[in-house]
Amino acid sequence: MSRVLIVGAGLTGSVCACLLRRKMPSKVNIIVWDKARGAGGRMSTSRSPSDSNCTADLGAQYITATPHYARTHQSFYDELLAHGILKPLVVPVEGMLMKEEGLCNFVTPRGISSIVKYYLRESVEAEVYFNHHVTHIHQKGAEWEVRRKGGEVECFDIVVLTMPPPQVLQLQGDMPTLIEGDSRQKLESVSYSSRYALGLFYPPGIQIDVPWAAKYIADNPCIRFISIDNKKRNVESSTSGSSLVVHTSVPFGMEYLEAVKEDVEPLILAELKKVLPSLPQAVSVKVQKWRYSQVVSAVNNAPGQLTLLPQPLLVCGGDAFTHSNFDGCISSAIQIFEVIKSSL
Ligand SMILES: Cc1cc2nc3c(=O)[nH]c(=O)nc-3n(C[C@H](O)[C@H](O)[C@H](O)COP(=O)(O)OP(=O)(O)OC[C@H]3O[C@@H](n4cnc5c(N)ncnc54)[C@H](O)[C@@H]3O)c2cc1C
């Protein structure tokens, strides 16, 4: 059995774990480490501190399938629809651009992180650990020695890195030498947009009285998108509260990239008050800075993955190697799986 470490419990890492478990169960022990406290990565769903049934999607909002990907990833869509993880988007999203004919939009009734959690559950027997922040990777003969913050060093036969390339470039140990030259150039060529997200939580009974479930704001320098999360997911509940999600524009995110997020929160709330003057007072607010939000320029000539060393295998993947959405992550996970399969 080969010990495979997948760094990152986002969509790419979780699908990769699931493919390995389903397609080569007798060949691999799968271990997933993530530095965060829970699963999802940029497909994250936050809970209200006062009501765990009230949640808000602070990263990805909905899934859009182009006709091409509805066909090529049909088995993934069919499975998630059959398990109620995805449902068609049926409520109005004002200002949504349909850039292509035949697009299908889906929402996640249990929050966007339910997709990632589903794939982790399906990776039966995979060992998933949170608060595991990888800092150093050393090559020791035919194995990788991986160090994490505050933890013991562990050895693996294969290591898969699914975090954004700027975070791969921060890894220490043998990493700076391993990525010298072409790989470094490729990893450094990736660029991301940055933005802030706010989740505002309301107690049961409070109505947010707007005629849409979500809305793109075209003419505001600060706010780009607002969603009433339970309305977007088309799940009305009388017992749990509701939540509202705000995404800032990218120029605003870039302007305040190095600011302390708690200092930026009141600026966004003040702007929100101007956009929605009758918005009730939230019981709590969660602020998230997405330094690496969506990929603006992906790695060239590395479809789905970049193999840093073939033996022992060290491979990077994620949306930076395809494009920044559900299908980009699925494509990357499939490519990573193929590389692992050939190396075994
Ligand atoms: C605001 C926003 C809106 C978006 N909207 C949409 C949308 O509507 N539809 C859509 O399809 N997509 C959307 N996206 C893009 C989508 O969320 C991403 O493409 C996808 O989540 C990327 O998944 P990933 O697994 O490749 O990377 P990530 O989700 O970034 O996962 C990488 C994981 O690695 C972990 N990690 C990082 N460094 C380390 C380390 N050193 N040690 C251990 N763990 C580490 C991180 O904690 C993270 O969990 C949006 C993204 C954002 C931020």
Coordinates of N, CA and C in Angstrom, one line a residue, residues 52-152:
S52 N -26.5 27.0 14.9 CA -25.7 26.2 14.0 C -26.4 25.8 12.7
N53 N -27.8 26.0 12.7 CA -28.5 25.6 11.5 C -28.5 26.8 10.5
C54 N -28.1 27.9 10.9 CA -28.1 29.1 10.0 C -26.7 29.3 9.5
T55 N -26.5 29.1 8.1 CA -25.2 29.1 7.5 C -25.1 30.1 6.4
A56 N -23.9 30.4 6.0 CA -23.7 31.3 4.9 C -22.5 30.8 4.0
D57 N -22.7 30.8 2.7 CA -21.6 30.4 1.8 C -20.7 31.7 1.6
L58 N -19.5 31.7 2.1 CA -18.7 32.9 2.0 C -17.8 32.9 0.7
G59 N -17.6 31.7 0.2 CA -16.8 31.6 -1.1 C -17.7 31.4 -2.3
A60 N -17.5 30.2 -2.9 CA -18.3 29.9 -4.1 C -19.8 29.9 -3.8
Q61 N -20.6 30.4 -4.8 CA -22.0 30.6 -4.5 C -22.9 29.6 -5.2
Y62 N -22.7 29.3 -6.4 CA -23.5 28.3 -7.2 C -22.6 27.7 -8.2
I63 N -23.1 26.6 -8.8 CA -22.3 25.9 -9.8 C -22.9 26.1 -11.2
T64 N -22.1 26.5 -12.1 CA -22.6 26.7 -13.5 C -22.0 25.6 -14.4
A65 N -22.9 24.8 -15.0 CA -22.4 23.8 -16.0 C -22.5 24.3 -17.4
T66 N -21.5 24.4 -18.1 CA -21.6 24.7 -19.6 C -22.0 23.4 -20.3
P67 N -22.6 23.5 -21.5 CA -23.0 22.3 -22.2 C -21.8 21.3 -22.3
H68 N -20.6 21.8 -22.5 CA -19.5 20.9 -22.7 C -19.2 20.1 -21.4
Y69 N -19.2 20.9 -20.2 CA -18.9 20.2 -19.0 C -20.1 19.3 -18.5
A70 N -21.3 19.8 -18.8 CA -22.5 19.0 -18.4 C -22.4 17.6 -19.0
R71 N -21.7 17.5 -20.2 CA -21.5 16.2 -20.9 C -20.3 15.5 -20.3
T72 N -19.1 16.2 -20.3 CA -17.9 15.5 -19.9 C -17.9 15.1 -18.4
H73 N -18.5 15.9 -17.6 CA -18.6 15.6 -16.2 C -20.0 15.1 -15.8
Q74 N -20.7 14.6 -16.7 CA -22.1 14.2 -16.5 C -22.2 13.3 -15.2
S75 N -21.3 12.3 -15.1 CA -21.4 11.4 -14.0 C -21.3 12.1 -12.6
F76 N -20.4 13.1 -12.6 CA -20.3 13.9 -11.3 C -21.6 14.7 -11.0
Y77 N -22.2 15.3 -12.1 CA -23.4 16.1 -11.8 C -24.5 15.1 -11.5
D78 N -24.6 14.0 -12.2 CA -25.7 13.0 -11.9 C -25.7 12.5 -10.5
E79 N -24.5 12.2 -10.0 CA -24.3 11.7 -8.7 C -24.7 12.7 -7.6
L80 N -24.2 14.0 -7.8 CA -24.5 15.0 -6.8 C -26.0 15.3 -6.8
L81 N -26.6 15.3 -8.0 CA -28.1 15.6 -8.1 C -28.9 14.4 -7.4
A82 N -28.4 13.2 -7.7 CA -29.1 12.0 -7.1 C -29.1 12.0 -5.6
H83 N -28.0 12.6 -5.0 CA -27.9 12.6 -3.5 C -28.4 13.9 -2.9
G84 N -29.0 14.7 -3.8 CA -29.6 16.0 -3.2 C -28.5 17.0 -2.8
I85 N -27.3 16.8 -3.2 CA -26.2 17.7 -2.8 C -26.4 18.9 -3.7
L86 N -26.7 18.7 -5.0 CA -27.0 19.8 -5.9 C -28.5 19.8 -6.3
K87 N -29.0 21.0 -6.5 CA -30.4 21.2 -7.0 C -30.4 22.3 -8.0
P88 N -31.2 22.3 -9.0 CA -31.2 23.4 -9.9 C -31.5 24.7 -9.2
L89 N -30.9 25.7 -9.7 CA -31.1 27.1 -9.2 C -32.4 27.6 -9.8
V90 N -33.4 27.8 -9.0 CA -34.7 28.2 -9.6 C -35.2 29.6 -9.2
V91 N -34.4 30.3 -8.4 CA -34.8 31.6 -7.9 C -34.1 32.7 -8.7
P92 N -34.7 33.9 -8.6 CA -34.0 35.0 -9.5 C -32.7 35.5 -8.9
V93 N -31.7 35.5 -9.8 CA -30.4 36.2 -9.5 C -30.3 37.4 -10.4
E94 N -30.5 38.5 -9.8 CA -30.5 39.7 -10.7 C -29.1 40.1 -11.2
G95 N -29.1 40.4 -12.5 CA -27.8 40.8 -13.1 C -26.8 39.7 -13.4
M96 N -27.3 38.4 -13.3 CA -26.4 37.3 -13.6 C -26.2 37.3 -15.1
L97 N -25.0 37.2 -15.6 CA -24.7 37.2 -17.0 C -24.7 35.8 -17.5
M98 N -25.5 35.5 -18.5 CA -25.4 34.1 -19.1 C -24.5 34.3 -20.3
K99 N -23.2 33.9 -20.1 CA -22.2 34.2 -21.1 C -22.3 33.3 -22.3
E100 N -23.1 32.2 -22.2 CA -23.1 31.2 -23.2 C -24.5 30.6 -23.2
E101 N -24.9 30.1 -24.4 CA -26.2 29.4 -24.5 C -26.2 28.1 -23.7
G102 N -27.3 27.7 -23.2 CA -27.4 26.3 -22.6 C -26.8 26.1 -21.2
L103 N -26.5 27.2 -20.5 CA -25.8 27.1 -19.2 C -26.9 26.6 -18.2
C104 N -26.4 25.7 -17.3 CA -27.3 25.2 -16.2 C -26.7 25.6 -14.9
N105 N -27.5 26.2 -14.0 CA -27.0 26.6 -12.7 C -27.6 25.8 -11.6
F106 N -26.7 25.4 -10.6 CA -27.1 24.6 -9.5 C -26.8 25.3 -8.2
V107 N -27.6 25.0 -7.1 CA -27.3 25.4 -5.8 C -27.1 24.2 -4.9
T108 N -26.7 24.5 -3.7 CA -26.5 23.4 -2.7 C -27.4 23.6 -1.5
P109 N -28.5 22.8 -1.3 CA -29.4 23.1 -0.2 C -28.7 23.1 1.1
R110 N -27.6 22.3 1.3 CA -27.0 22.3 2.6 C -25.7 23.1 2.7
G111 N -25.6 24.0 1.7 CA -24.4 24.9 1.7 C -23.3 24.3 0.8
I112 N -22.5 25.2 0.3 CA -21.6 24.8 -0.8 C -20.5 23.8 -0.3
S113 N -20.2 23.9 1.0 CA -19.2 22.9 1.5 C -19.7 21.5 1.5
S114 N -21.0 21.4 1.4 CA -21.6 20.0 1.4 C -21.1 19.2 0.2
I115 N -20.6 19.9 -0.9 CA -20.1 19.1 -2.0 C -18.8 18.5 -1.6
V116 N -17.9 19.3 -1.0 CA -16.6 18.8 -0.5 C -16.8 17.7 0.5
K117 N -17.7 17.9 1.5 CA -17.9 17.0 2.6 C -18.4 15.6 2.0
Y118 N -19.2 15.7 0.9 CA -19.7 14.5 0.3 C -18.6 13.7 -0.3
Y119 N -17.7 14.3 -1.0 CA -16.5 13.6 -1.6 C -15.6 13.0 -0.5
L120 N -15.5 13.8 0.6 CA -14.6 13.2 1.7 C -15.3 12.0 2.3
R121 N -16.6 12.1 2.5 CA -17.3 10.9 3.1 C -17.2 9.7 2.1
E122 N -17.2 10.0 0.8 CA -17.1 8.9 -0.2 C -15.7 8.3 -0.2
S123 N -14.7 9.0 0.3 CA -13.3 8.6 0.3 C -13.2 7.7 1.5
V124 N -14.1 6.7 1.7 CA -14.2 5.9 2.9 C -12.8 5.5 3.4
E125 N -12.6 5.6 4.7 CA -11.4 5.2 5.3 C -10.2 6.1 5.1
A126 N -10.4 7.2 4.3 CA -9.4 8.2 4.2 C -9.2 8.9 5.5
E127 N -8.0 9.1 6.0 CA -7.8 9.8 7.2 C -7.7 11.3 7.0
V128 N -8.7 12.0 7.5 CA -8.8 13.5 7.2 C -8.5 14.3 8.5
Y129 N -7.5 15.1 8.4 CA -7.1 15.9 9.6 C -7.1 17.4 9.3
F130 N -7.7 18.1 10.2 CA -7.7 19.6 10.1 C -6.7 20.2 11.0
N131 N -6.5 21.5 11.0 CA -5.5 22.2 11.8 C -4.1 21.5 11.5
H132 N -3.9 21.0 10.3 CA -2.6 20.4 9.9 C -2.0 21.3 8.8
H133 N -1.1 22.2 9.2 CA -0.6 23.2 8.3 C 0.8 22.7 7.8
V134 N 0.9 22.3 6.6 CA 2.2 21.8 6.1 C 3.2 23.0 5.9
T135 N 4.4 22.8 6.4 CA 5.4 23.9 6.3 C 6.6 23.5 5.5
H136 N 7.1 22.2 5.6 CA 8.3 21.8 5.0 C 8.1 20.4 4.3
I137 N 8.8 20.2 3.2 CA 8.8 18.9 2.5 C 10.2 18.6 2.2
H138 N 10.7 17.4 2.6 CA 12.1 17.0 2.3 C 12.0 15.7 1.6
Q139 N 12.9 15.5 0.7 CA 12.9 14.1 0.0 C 13.9 13.3 0.8
K140 N 13.5 12.1 1.2 CA 14.3 11.2 2.0 C 14.3 9.9 1.2
G141 N 15.3 9.7 0.3 CA 15.3 8.5 -0.6 C 14.0 8.4 -1.4
A142 N 13.3 7.3 -1.3 CA 12.1 7.1 -2.1 C 10.8 7.6 -1.4
E143 N 11.0 8.4 -0.4 CA 9.8 8.9 0.4 C 9.9 10.4 0.5
W144 N 8.7 11.0 0.9 CA 8.7 12.4 1.3 C 8.5 12.5 2.8
E145 N 9.3 13.4 3.4 CA 9.2 13.6 4.8 C 8.5 15.0 4.9
V146 N 7.3 15.0 5.5 CA 6.5 16.2 5.6 C 6.3 16.7 7.0
R147 N 6.6 18.0 7.1 CA 6.6 18.6 8.5 C 5.4 19.6 8.5
R148 N 4.7 19.6 9.6 CA 3.6 20.5 9.8 C 3.8 21.4 11.0
K149 N 3.1 22.5 11.1 CA 3.2 23.4 12.2 C 2.9 22.7 13.5
G150 N 3.8 22.7 14.5 CA 3.5 22.1 15.8 C 3.3 20.6 15.8
G151 N 3.8 19.9 14.8 CA 3.5 18.4 14.7 C 4.7 17.6 14.4
E152 N 4.6 16.3 14.5 CA 5.7 15.4 14.2 C 5.9 15.3 12.7

